[in-house]
Short mmCIF file of C-alpha atoms and ligand atoms in Angstrom, two decimals:
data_model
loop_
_atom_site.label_atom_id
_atom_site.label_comp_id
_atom_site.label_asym_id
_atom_site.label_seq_id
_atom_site.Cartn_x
_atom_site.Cartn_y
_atom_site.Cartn_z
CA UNK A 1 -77.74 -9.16 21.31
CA UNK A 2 -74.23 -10.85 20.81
CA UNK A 3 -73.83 -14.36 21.41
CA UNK A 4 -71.47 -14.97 24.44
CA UNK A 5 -67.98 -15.44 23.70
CA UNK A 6 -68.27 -14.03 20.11
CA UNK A 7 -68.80 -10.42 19.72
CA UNK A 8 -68.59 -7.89 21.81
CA UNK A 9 -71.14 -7.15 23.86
CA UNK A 10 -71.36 -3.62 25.73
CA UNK A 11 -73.99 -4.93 28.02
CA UNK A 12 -72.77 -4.72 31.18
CA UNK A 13 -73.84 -7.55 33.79
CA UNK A 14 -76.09 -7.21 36.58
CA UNK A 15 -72.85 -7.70 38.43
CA UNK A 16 -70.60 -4.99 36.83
CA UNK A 17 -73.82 -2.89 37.19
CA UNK A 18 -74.42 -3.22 40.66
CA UNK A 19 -70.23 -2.75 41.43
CA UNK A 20 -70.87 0.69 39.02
CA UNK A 21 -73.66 1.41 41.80
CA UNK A 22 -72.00 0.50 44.77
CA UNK A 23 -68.46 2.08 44.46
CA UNK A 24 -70.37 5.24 43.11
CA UNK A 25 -72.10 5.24 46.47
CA UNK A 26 -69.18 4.83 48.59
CA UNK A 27 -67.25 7.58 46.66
CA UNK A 28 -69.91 9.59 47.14
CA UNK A 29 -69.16 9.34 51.44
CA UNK A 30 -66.03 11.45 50.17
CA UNK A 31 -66.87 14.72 48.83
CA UNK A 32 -64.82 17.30 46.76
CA UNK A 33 -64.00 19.28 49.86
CA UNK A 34 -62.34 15.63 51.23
CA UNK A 35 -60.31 15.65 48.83
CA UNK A 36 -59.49 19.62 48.54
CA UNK A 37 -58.14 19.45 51.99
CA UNK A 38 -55.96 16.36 51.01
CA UNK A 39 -54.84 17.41 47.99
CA UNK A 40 -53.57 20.57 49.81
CA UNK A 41 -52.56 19.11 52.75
CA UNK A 42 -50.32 16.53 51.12
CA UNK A 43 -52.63 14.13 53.15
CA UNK A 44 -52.65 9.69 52.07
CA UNK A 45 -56.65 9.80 52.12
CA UNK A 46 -56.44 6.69 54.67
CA UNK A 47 -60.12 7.43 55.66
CA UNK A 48 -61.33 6.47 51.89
CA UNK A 49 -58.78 4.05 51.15
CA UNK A 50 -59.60 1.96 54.29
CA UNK A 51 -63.66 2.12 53.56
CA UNK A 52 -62.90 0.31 50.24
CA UNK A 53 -60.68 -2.41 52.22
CA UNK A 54 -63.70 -2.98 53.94
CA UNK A 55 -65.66 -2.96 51.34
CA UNK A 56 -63.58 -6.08 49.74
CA UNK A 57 -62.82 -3.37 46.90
CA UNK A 58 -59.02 -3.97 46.87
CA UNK A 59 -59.06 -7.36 45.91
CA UNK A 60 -61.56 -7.42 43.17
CA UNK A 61 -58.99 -8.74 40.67
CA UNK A 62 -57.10 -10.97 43.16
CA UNK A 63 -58.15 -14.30 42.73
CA UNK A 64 -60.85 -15.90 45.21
CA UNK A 65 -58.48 -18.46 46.97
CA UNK A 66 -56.37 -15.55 48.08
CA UNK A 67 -59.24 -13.11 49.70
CA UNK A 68 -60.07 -11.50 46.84
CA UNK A 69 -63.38 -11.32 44.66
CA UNK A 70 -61.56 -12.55 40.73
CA UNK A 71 -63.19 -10.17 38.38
CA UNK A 72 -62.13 -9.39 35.50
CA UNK A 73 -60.68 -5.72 34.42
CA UNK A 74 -63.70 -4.77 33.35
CA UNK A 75 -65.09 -4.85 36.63
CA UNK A 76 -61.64 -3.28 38.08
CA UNK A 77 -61.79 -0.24 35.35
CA UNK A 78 -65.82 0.25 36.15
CA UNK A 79 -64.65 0.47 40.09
CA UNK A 80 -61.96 3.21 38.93
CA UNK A 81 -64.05 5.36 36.36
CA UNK A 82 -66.58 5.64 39.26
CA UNK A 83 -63.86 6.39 42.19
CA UNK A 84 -62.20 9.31 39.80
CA UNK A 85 -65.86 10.09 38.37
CA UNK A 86 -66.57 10.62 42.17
CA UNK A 87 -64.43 13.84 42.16
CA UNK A 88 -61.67 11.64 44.07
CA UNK A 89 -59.69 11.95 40.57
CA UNK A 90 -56.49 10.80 40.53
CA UNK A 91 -55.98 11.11 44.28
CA UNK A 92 -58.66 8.67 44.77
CA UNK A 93 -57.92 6.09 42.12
CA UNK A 94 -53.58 6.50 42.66
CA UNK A 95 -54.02 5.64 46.05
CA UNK A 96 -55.34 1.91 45.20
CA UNK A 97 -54.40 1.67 41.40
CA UNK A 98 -51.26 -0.42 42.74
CA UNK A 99 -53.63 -2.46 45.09
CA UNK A 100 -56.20 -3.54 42.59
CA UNK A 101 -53.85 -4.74 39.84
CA UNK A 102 -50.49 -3.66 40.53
CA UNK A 103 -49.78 -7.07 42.30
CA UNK A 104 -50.59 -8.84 38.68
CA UNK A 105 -47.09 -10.08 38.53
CA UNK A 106 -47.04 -11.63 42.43
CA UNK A 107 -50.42 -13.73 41.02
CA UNK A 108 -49.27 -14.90 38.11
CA UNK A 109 -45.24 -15.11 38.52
CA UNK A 110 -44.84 -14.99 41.95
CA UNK A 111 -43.98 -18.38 44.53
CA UNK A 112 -47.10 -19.61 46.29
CA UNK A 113 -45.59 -18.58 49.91
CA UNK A 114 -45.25 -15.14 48.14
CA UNK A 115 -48.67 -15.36 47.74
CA UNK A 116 -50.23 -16.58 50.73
CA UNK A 117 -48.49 -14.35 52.41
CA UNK A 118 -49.23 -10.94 51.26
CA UNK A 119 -52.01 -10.98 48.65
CA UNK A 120 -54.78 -11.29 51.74
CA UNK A 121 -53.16 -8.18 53.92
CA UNK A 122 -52.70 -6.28 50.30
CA UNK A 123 -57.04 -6.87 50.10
CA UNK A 124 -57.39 -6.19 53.64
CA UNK A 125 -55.57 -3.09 53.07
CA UNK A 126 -53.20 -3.98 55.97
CA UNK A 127 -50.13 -3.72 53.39
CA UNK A 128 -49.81 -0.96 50.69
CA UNK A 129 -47.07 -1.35 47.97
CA UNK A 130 -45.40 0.54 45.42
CA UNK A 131 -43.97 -0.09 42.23
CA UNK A 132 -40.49 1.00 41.51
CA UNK A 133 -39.87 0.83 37.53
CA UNK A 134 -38.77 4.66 36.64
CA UNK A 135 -35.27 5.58 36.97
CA UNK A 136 -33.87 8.89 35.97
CA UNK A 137 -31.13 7.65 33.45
CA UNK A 138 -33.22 5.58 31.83
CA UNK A 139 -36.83 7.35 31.21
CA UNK A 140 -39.32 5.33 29.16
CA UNK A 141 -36.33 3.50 27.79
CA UNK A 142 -37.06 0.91 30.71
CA UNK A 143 -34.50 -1.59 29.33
CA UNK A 144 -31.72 0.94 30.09
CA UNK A 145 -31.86 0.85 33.89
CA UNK A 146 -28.99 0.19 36.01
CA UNK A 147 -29.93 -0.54 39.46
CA UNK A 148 -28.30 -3.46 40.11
CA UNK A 149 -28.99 -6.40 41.76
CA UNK A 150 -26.17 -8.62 42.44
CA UNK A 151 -26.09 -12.65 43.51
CA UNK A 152 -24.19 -12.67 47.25
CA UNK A 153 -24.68 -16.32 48.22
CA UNK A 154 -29.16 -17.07 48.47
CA UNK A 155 -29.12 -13.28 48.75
CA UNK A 156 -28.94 -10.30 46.09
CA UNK A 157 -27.60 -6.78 47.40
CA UNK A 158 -28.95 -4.19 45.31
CA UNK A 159 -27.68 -0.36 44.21
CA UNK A 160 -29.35 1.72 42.50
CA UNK A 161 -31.50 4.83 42.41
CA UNK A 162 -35.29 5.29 41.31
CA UNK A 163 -38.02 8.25 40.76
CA UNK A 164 -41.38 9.43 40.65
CA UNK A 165 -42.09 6.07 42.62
CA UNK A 166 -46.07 7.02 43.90
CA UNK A 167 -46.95 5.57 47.22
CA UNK A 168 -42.95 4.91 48.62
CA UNK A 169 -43.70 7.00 51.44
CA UNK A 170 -46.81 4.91 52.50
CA UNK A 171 -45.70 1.77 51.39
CA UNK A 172 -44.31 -1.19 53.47
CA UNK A 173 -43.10 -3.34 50.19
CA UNK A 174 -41.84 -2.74 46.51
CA UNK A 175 -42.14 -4.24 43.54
CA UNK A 176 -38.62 -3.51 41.95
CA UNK A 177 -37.26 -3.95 39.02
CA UNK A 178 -33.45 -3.97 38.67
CA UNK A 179 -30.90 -5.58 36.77
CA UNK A 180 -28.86 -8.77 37.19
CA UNK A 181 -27.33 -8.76 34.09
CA UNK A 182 -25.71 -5.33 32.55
CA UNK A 183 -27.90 -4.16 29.24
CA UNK A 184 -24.35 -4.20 27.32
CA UNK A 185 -23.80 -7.87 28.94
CA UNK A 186 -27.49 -9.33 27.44
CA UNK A 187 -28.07 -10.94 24.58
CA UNK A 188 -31.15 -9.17 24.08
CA UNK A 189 -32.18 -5.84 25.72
CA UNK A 190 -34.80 -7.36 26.96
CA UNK A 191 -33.17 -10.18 29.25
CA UNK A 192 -31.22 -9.39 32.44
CA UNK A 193 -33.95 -7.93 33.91
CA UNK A 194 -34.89 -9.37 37.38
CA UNK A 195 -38.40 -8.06 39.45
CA UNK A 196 -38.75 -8.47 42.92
CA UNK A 197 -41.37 -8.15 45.37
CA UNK A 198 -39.40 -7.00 49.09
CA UNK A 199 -39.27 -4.79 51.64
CA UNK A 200 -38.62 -1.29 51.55
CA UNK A 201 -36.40 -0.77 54.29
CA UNK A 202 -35.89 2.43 55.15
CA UNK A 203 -32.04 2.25 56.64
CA UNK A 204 -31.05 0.88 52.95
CA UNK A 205 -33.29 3.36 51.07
CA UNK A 206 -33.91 6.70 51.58
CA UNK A 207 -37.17 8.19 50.24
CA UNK A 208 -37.48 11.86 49.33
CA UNK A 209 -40.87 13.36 48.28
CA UNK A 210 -40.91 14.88 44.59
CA UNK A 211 -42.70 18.20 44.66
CA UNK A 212 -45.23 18.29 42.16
CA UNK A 213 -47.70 20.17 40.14
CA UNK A 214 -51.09 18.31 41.29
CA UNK A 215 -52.14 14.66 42.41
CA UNK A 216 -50.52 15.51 45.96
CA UNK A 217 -52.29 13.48 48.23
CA UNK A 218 -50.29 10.55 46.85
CA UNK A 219 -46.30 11.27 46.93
CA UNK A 220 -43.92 10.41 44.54
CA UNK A 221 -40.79 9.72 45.22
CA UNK A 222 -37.13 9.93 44.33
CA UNK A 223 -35.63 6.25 45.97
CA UNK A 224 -31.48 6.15 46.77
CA UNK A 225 -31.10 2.39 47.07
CA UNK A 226 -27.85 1.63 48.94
CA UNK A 227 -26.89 -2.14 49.82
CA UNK A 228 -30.45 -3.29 49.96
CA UNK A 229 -29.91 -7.11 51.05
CA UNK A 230 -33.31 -9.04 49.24
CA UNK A 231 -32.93 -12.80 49.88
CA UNK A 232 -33.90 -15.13 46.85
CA UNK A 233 -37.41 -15.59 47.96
CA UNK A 234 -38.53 -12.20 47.34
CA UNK A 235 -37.43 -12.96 43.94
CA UNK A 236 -40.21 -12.70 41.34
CA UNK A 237 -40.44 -15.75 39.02
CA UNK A 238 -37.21 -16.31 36.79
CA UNK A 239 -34.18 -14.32 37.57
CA UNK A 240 -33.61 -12.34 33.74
CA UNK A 241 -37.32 -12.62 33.28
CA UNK A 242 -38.58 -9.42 34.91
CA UNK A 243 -39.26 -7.20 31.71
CA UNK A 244 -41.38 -10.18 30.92
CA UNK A 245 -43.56 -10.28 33.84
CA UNK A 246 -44.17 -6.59 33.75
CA UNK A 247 -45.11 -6.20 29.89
CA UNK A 248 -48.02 -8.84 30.86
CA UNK A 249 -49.43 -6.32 33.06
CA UNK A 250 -49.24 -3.31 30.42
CA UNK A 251 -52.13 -3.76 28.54
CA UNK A 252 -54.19 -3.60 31.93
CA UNK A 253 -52.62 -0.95 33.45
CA UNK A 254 -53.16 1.35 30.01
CA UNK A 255 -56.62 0.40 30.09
CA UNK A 256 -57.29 1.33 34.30
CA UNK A 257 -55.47 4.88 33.55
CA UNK A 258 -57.71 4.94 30.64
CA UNK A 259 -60.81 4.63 33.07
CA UNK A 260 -59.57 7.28 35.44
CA UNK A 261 -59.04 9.46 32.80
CA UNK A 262 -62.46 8.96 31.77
CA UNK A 263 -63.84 9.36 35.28
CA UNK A 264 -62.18 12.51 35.73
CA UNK A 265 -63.66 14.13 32.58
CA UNK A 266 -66.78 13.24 33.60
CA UNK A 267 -66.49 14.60 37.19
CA UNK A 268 -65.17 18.27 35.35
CA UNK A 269 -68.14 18.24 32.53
CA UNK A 270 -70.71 17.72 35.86
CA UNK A 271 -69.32 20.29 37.74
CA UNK A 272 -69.00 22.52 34.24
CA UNK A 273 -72.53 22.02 33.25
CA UNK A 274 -73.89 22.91 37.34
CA UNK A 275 -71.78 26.22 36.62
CA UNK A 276 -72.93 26.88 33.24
CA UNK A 277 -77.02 26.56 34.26
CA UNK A 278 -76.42 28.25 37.76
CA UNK A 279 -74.04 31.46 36.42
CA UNK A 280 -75.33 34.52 35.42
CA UNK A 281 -73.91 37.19 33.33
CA UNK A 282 -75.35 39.45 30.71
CA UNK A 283 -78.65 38.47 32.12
CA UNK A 284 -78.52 34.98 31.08
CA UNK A 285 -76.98 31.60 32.34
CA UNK A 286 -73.47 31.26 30.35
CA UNK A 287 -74.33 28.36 29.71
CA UNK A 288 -76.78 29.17 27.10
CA UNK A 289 -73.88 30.91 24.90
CA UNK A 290 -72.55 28.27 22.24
CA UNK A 291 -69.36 28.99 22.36
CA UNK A 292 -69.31 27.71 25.80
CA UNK A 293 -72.38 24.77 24.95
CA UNK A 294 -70.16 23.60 21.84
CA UNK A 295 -67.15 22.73 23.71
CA UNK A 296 -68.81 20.72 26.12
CA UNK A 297 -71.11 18.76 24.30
CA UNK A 298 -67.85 18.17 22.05
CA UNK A 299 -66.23 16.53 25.14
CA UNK A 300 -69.57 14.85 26.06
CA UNK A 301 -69.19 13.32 22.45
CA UNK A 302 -65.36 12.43 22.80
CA UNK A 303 -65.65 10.98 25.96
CA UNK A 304 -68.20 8.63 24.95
CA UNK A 305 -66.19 7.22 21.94
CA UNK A 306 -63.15 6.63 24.15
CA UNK A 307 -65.27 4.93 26.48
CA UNK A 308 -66.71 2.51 23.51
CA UNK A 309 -63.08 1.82 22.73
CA UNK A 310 -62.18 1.36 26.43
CA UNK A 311 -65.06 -0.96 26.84
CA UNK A 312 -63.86 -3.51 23.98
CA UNK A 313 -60.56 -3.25 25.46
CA UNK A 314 -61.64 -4.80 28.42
CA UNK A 315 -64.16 -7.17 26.97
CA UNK A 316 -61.47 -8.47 24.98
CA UNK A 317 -58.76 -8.78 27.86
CA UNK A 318 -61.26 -10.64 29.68
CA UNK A 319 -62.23 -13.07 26.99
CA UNK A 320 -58.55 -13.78 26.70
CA UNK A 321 -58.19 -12.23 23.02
CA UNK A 322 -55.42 -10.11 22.01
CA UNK A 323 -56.64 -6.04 23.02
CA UNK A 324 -52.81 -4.58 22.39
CA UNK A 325 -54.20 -1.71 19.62
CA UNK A 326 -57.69 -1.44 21.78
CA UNK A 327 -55.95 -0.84 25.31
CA UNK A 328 -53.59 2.07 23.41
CA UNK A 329 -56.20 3.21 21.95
CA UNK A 330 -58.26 4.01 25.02
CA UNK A 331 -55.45 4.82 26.89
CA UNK A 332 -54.75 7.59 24.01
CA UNK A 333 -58.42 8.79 23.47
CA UNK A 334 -59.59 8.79 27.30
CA UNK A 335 -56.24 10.91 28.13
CA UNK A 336 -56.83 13.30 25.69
CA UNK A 337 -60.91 13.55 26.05
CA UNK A 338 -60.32 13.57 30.08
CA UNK A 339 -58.32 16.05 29.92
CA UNK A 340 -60.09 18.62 27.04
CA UNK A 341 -63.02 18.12 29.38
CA UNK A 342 -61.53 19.29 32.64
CA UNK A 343 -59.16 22.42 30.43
CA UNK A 344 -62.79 23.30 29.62
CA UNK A 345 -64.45 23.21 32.63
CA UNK A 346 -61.79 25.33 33.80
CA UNK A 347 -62.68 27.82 31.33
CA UNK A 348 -66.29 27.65 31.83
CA UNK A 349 -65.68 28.43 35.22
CA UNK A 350 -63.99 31.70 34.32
CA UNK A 351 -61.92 33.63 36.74
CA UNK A 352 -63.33 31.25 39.38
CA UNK A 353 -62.21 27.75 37.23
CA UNK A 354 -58.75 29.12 38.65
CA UNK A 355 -59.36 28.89 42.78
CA UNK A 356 -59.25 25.93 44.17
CA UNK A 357 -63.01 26.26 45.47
CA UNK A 358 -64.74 24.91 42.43
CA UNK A 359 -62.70 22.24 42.39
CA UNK A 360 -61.77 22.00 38.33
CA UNK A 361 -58.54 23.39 38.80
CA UNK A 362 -57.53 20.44 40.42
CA UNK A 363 -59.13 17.70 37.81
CA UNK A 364 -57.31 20.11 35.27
CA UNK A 365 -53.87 19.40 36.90
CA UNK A 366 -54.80 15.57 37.67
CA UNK A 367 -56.23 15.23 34.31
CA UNK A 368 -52.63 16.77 32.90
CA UNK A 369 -50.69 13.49 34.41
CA UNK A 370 -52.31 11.12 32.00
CA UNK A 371 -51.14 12.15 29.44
CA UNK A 372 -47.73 11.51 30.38
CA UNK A 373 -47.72 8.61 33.03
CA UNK A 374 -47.13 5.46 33.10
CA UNK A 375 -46.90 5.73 29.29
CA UNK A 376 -46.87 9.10 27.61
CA UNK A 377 -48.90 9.69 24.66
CA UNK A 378 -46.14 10.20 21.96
CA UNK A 379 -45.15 6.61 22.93
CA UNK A 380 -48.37 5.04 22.32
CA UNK A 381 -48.70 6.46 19.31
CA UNK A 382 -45.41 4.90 18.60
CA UNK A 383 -47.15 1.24 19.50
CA UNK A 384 -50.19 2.10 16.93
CA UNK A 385 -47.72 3.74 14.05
CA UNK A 386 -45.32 0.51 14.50
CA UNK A 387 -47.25 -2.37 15.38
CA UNK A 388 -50.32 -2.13 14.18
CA UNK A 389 -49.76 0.82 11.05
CA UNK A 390 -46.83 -1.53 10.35
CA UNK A 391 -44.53 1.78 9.60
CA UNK A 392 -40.88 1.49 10.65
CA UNK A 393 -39.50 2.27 14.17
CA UNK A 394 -39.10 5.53 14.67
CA UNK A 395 -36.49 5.54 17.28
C1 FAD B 1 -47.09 11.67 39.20
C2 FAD B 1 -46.31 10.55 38.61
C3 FAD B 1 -46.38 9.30 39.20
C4 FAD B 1 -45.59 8.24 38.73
N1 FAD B 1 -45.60 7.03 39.38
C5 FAD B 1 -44.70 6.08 39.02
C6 FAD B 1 -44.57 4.89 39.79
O1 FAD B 1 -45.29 4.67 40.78
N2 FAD B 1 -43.62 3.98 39.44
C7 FAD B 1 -42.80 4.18 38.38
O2 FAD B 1 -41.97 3.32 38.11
N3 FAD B 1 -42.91 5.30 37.60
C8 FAD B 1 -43.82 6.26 37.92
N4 FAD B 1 -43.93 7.41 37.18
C9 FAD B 1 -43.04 7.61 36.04
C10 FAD B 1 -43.76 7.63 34.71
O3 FAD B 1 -44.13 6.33 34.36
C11 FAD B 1 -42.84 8.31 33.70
O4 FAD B 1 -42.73 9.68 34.05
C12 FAD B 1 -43.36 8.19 32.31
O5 FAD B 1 -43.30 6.85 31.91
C13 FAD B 1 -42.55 9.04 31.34
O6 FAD B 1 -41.18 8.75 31.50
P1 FAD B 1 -40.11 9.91 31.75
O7 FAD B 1 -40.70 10.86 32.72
O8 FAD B 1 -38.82 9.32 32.10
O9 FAD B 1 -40.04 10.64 30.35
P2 FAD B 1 -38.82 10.60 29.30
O10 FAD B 1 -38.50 9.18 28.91
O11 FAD B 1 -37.72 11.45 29.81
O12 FAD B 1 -39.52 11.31 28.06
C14 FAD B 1 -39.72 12.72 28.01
C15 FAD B 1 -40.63 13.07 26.85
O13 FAD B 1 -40.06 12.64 25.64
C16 FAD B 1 -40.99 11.85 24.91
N5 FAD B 1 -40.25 10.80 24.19
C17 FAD B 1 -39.21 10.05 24.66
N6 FAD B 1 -38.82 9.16 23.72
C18 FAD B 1 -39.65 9.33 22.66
C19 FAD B 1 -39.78 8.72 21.37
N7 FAD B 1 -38.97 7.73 20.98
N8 FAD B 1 -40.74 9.15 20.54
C20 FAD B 1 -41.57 10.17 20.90
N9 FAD B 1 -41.49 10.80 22.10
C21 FAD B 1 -40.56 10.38 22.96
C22 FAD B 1 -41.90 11.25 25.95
O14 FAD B 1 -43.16 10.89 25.41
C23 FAD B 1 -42.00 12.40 26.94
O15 FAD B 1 -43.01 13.29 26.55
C24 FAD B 1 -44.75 8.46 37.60
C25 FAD B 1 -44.72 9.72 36.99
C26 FAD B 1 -45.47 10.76 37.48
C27 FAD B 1 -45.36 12.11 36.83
#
């Protein structure tokens, strides 16, 4: 057994295991026809999302002395492997992703009355938020947006236009990035960048659904910001610093997706092995054929190393030690490994992996998204070919 605080240690806690336990149990209260219906229906599953509030489940990474419970994000990417691993997939674990860390900036940059005043209704789950990043001219080249913010006396009036924004519709606040100094203007690319954390009023932005291939019980959204008035307050730490703030949070963030993406491969290699024992055909179960065995013990195999990899991520996040390489790492290998597992679930499945009533077709199109959002997998292996191969920047 490690020593604490010097190697890592994959034992989980008798805290971490009990959370495992516990979330798994309230997943369970919402079943894959739950989320069938509001996946189809284009339905915010309120029903789940406000059993977790109760639960305290929103605020396990907010700090005590606002309402929430402090753990680390090991604890937060155990809670979403077992929502997604639930079946809930990505409908389940988008609709609080934002909640459980996405207020990382507000904690650690934001003004104390910033805090006190919405980190306990964002645990409660009184007030849901968004995060408005993404803009269409800009892509992952996030130091080339142009919504504007500019100074009008203690105020800033912003202009701009956003997309794929998830949650906007639901949402009462925004955490939105802009600009308050143009990219050509900045001494580095990196500075002029302002965040702030405001409300998303709907006579100074308009909010139009994207339609989309899966994931639909959370929208995404195209935003048209016009004249937004945000007073000074709602400012977010330093103005120039907002690219800042936000790359603090990227390392957690790559490791949550990671755990979804995990989750959900589990979820399609359960319901592929039920199939594969119960089905029938040339007087045997299918599953007994390799070529269908292979493939899934493969993915049994390769989710199980991305998880090892996701596991010292988090360890070393939460032991304060640099986990850059180990978070793109998992984010990389739990994309890919969710997503092989639910393509083959599909196909285990057969004719039937393609209706919607054995539920794989939708982990197959949930399990599709994470390999391109937040961070698509061509740009972390940029990260791991430049920063930690040491090659030269590619682009
Ligand atoms: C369902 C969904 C929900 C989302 N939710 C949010 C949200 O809540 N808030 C938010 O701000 N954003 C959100 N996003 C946006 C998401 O983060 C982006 O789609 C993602 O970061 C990819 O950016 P892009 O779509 O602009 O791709 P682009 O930048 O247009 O890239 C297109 C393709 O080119 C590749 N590419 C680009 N440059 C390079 C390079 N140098 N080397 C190799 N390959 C490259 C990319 O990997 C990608 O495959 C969401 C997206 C989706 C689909």
């Amino acid at each position: 057994m490690a020593q604490e605080g010097s190697d890592v240690d994959f034992e989980l806690t008798e805290d971490q295991q009990l959370i495992r336990t516990a979330v798994a149990e309230l997943s369970a209260k919402f079943d894959d026809q739950y989320w069938m219906e509001k996946d189809e229906n284009h339905e915010f599953p309120t029903e789940f999302y406000d059993a977790f509030a109760q639960g305290g489940w929103l605020g396990i990474t907010t700090p005590e002395e606002h309402g929430g419970q402090g753990f680390g994000i090991t604890e937060a990417s155990l809670l979403l492997e077992e929502v997604s691993a639930s079946g809930a997939g990505m409908n389940g674990a988008s609709s609080m992703h934002l909640t459980i860390f996405g207020m990382h900036p507000v904690i650690v940059h934001g003004s104390e009355e910033m805090k006190k005043e919405n980190l306990p209704r964002v645990v409660n789950g009184e007030l849901h938020v968004c995060f408005g990043v993404t803009e269409p001219g800009a892509g992952l080249d996030t130091t080339k947006i142009t919504t504007f913010a500019k100074r009008d006396g203690s105020d800033y009036v912003v202009n701009g236009r956003k997309v794929w924004i998830s949650k906007a519709q639901e949402s009462e606040k925004i955490l939105l990035l802009t600009r308050t100094a143009k990219f050509e203007d900045s001494p580095k690319k990196t500075d002029g960048l302002t965040l702030f954390f405001t409300d998303l009023d709907r006579d100074r932005v308009d909010i139009r659904p994207i339609r989309k291939m899966g994931r639909n019980a959370v929208t995404s959204n195209e935003l048209f910001i016009d004249d937004l008035r945000i007073p000074e307050e709602h400012r977010v730490g330093e103005e120039g610093q907002g690219f800042k703030y936000i790359l603090d949070g990227l390392n957690p963030e790559r490791m949550l997706v990671a755990s979804e993406a995990l989750g959900l491969g589990r979820a399609a290699l359960r319901r592929a092995v039920r199939y594969g024992n119960e089905r029938e055909v040339f007087g045997r179960p299918i599953g007994m054929n390799q070529g269908l065995q292979f493939p899934l013990a493969d993915s049994l195999a390769r989710l199980d190393a991305a998880e090892l990899v996701l596991r010292k991520a988090t360890w070393l996040y939460d032991h304060g030690r640099p986990c850059a390489r180990e978070a793109n790492t998992a984010k990389y290998l739990c994309a890919d490994a969710g997503f092989e597992a639910a393509d083959r679930a599909l196909q285990t499945h057969g004719g039937m992996g393609y209706s919607e009533e054995y539920h794989v077709a939708r982990y197959f199109r949930e399990a599709r998204l994470l390999r391109i959002a937040p961070l698509s997998q061509e740009m972390v292996l940029n990260f791991l070919g430049e920063h930690v191969l040491g090659l030269p920047r590619s682009y």
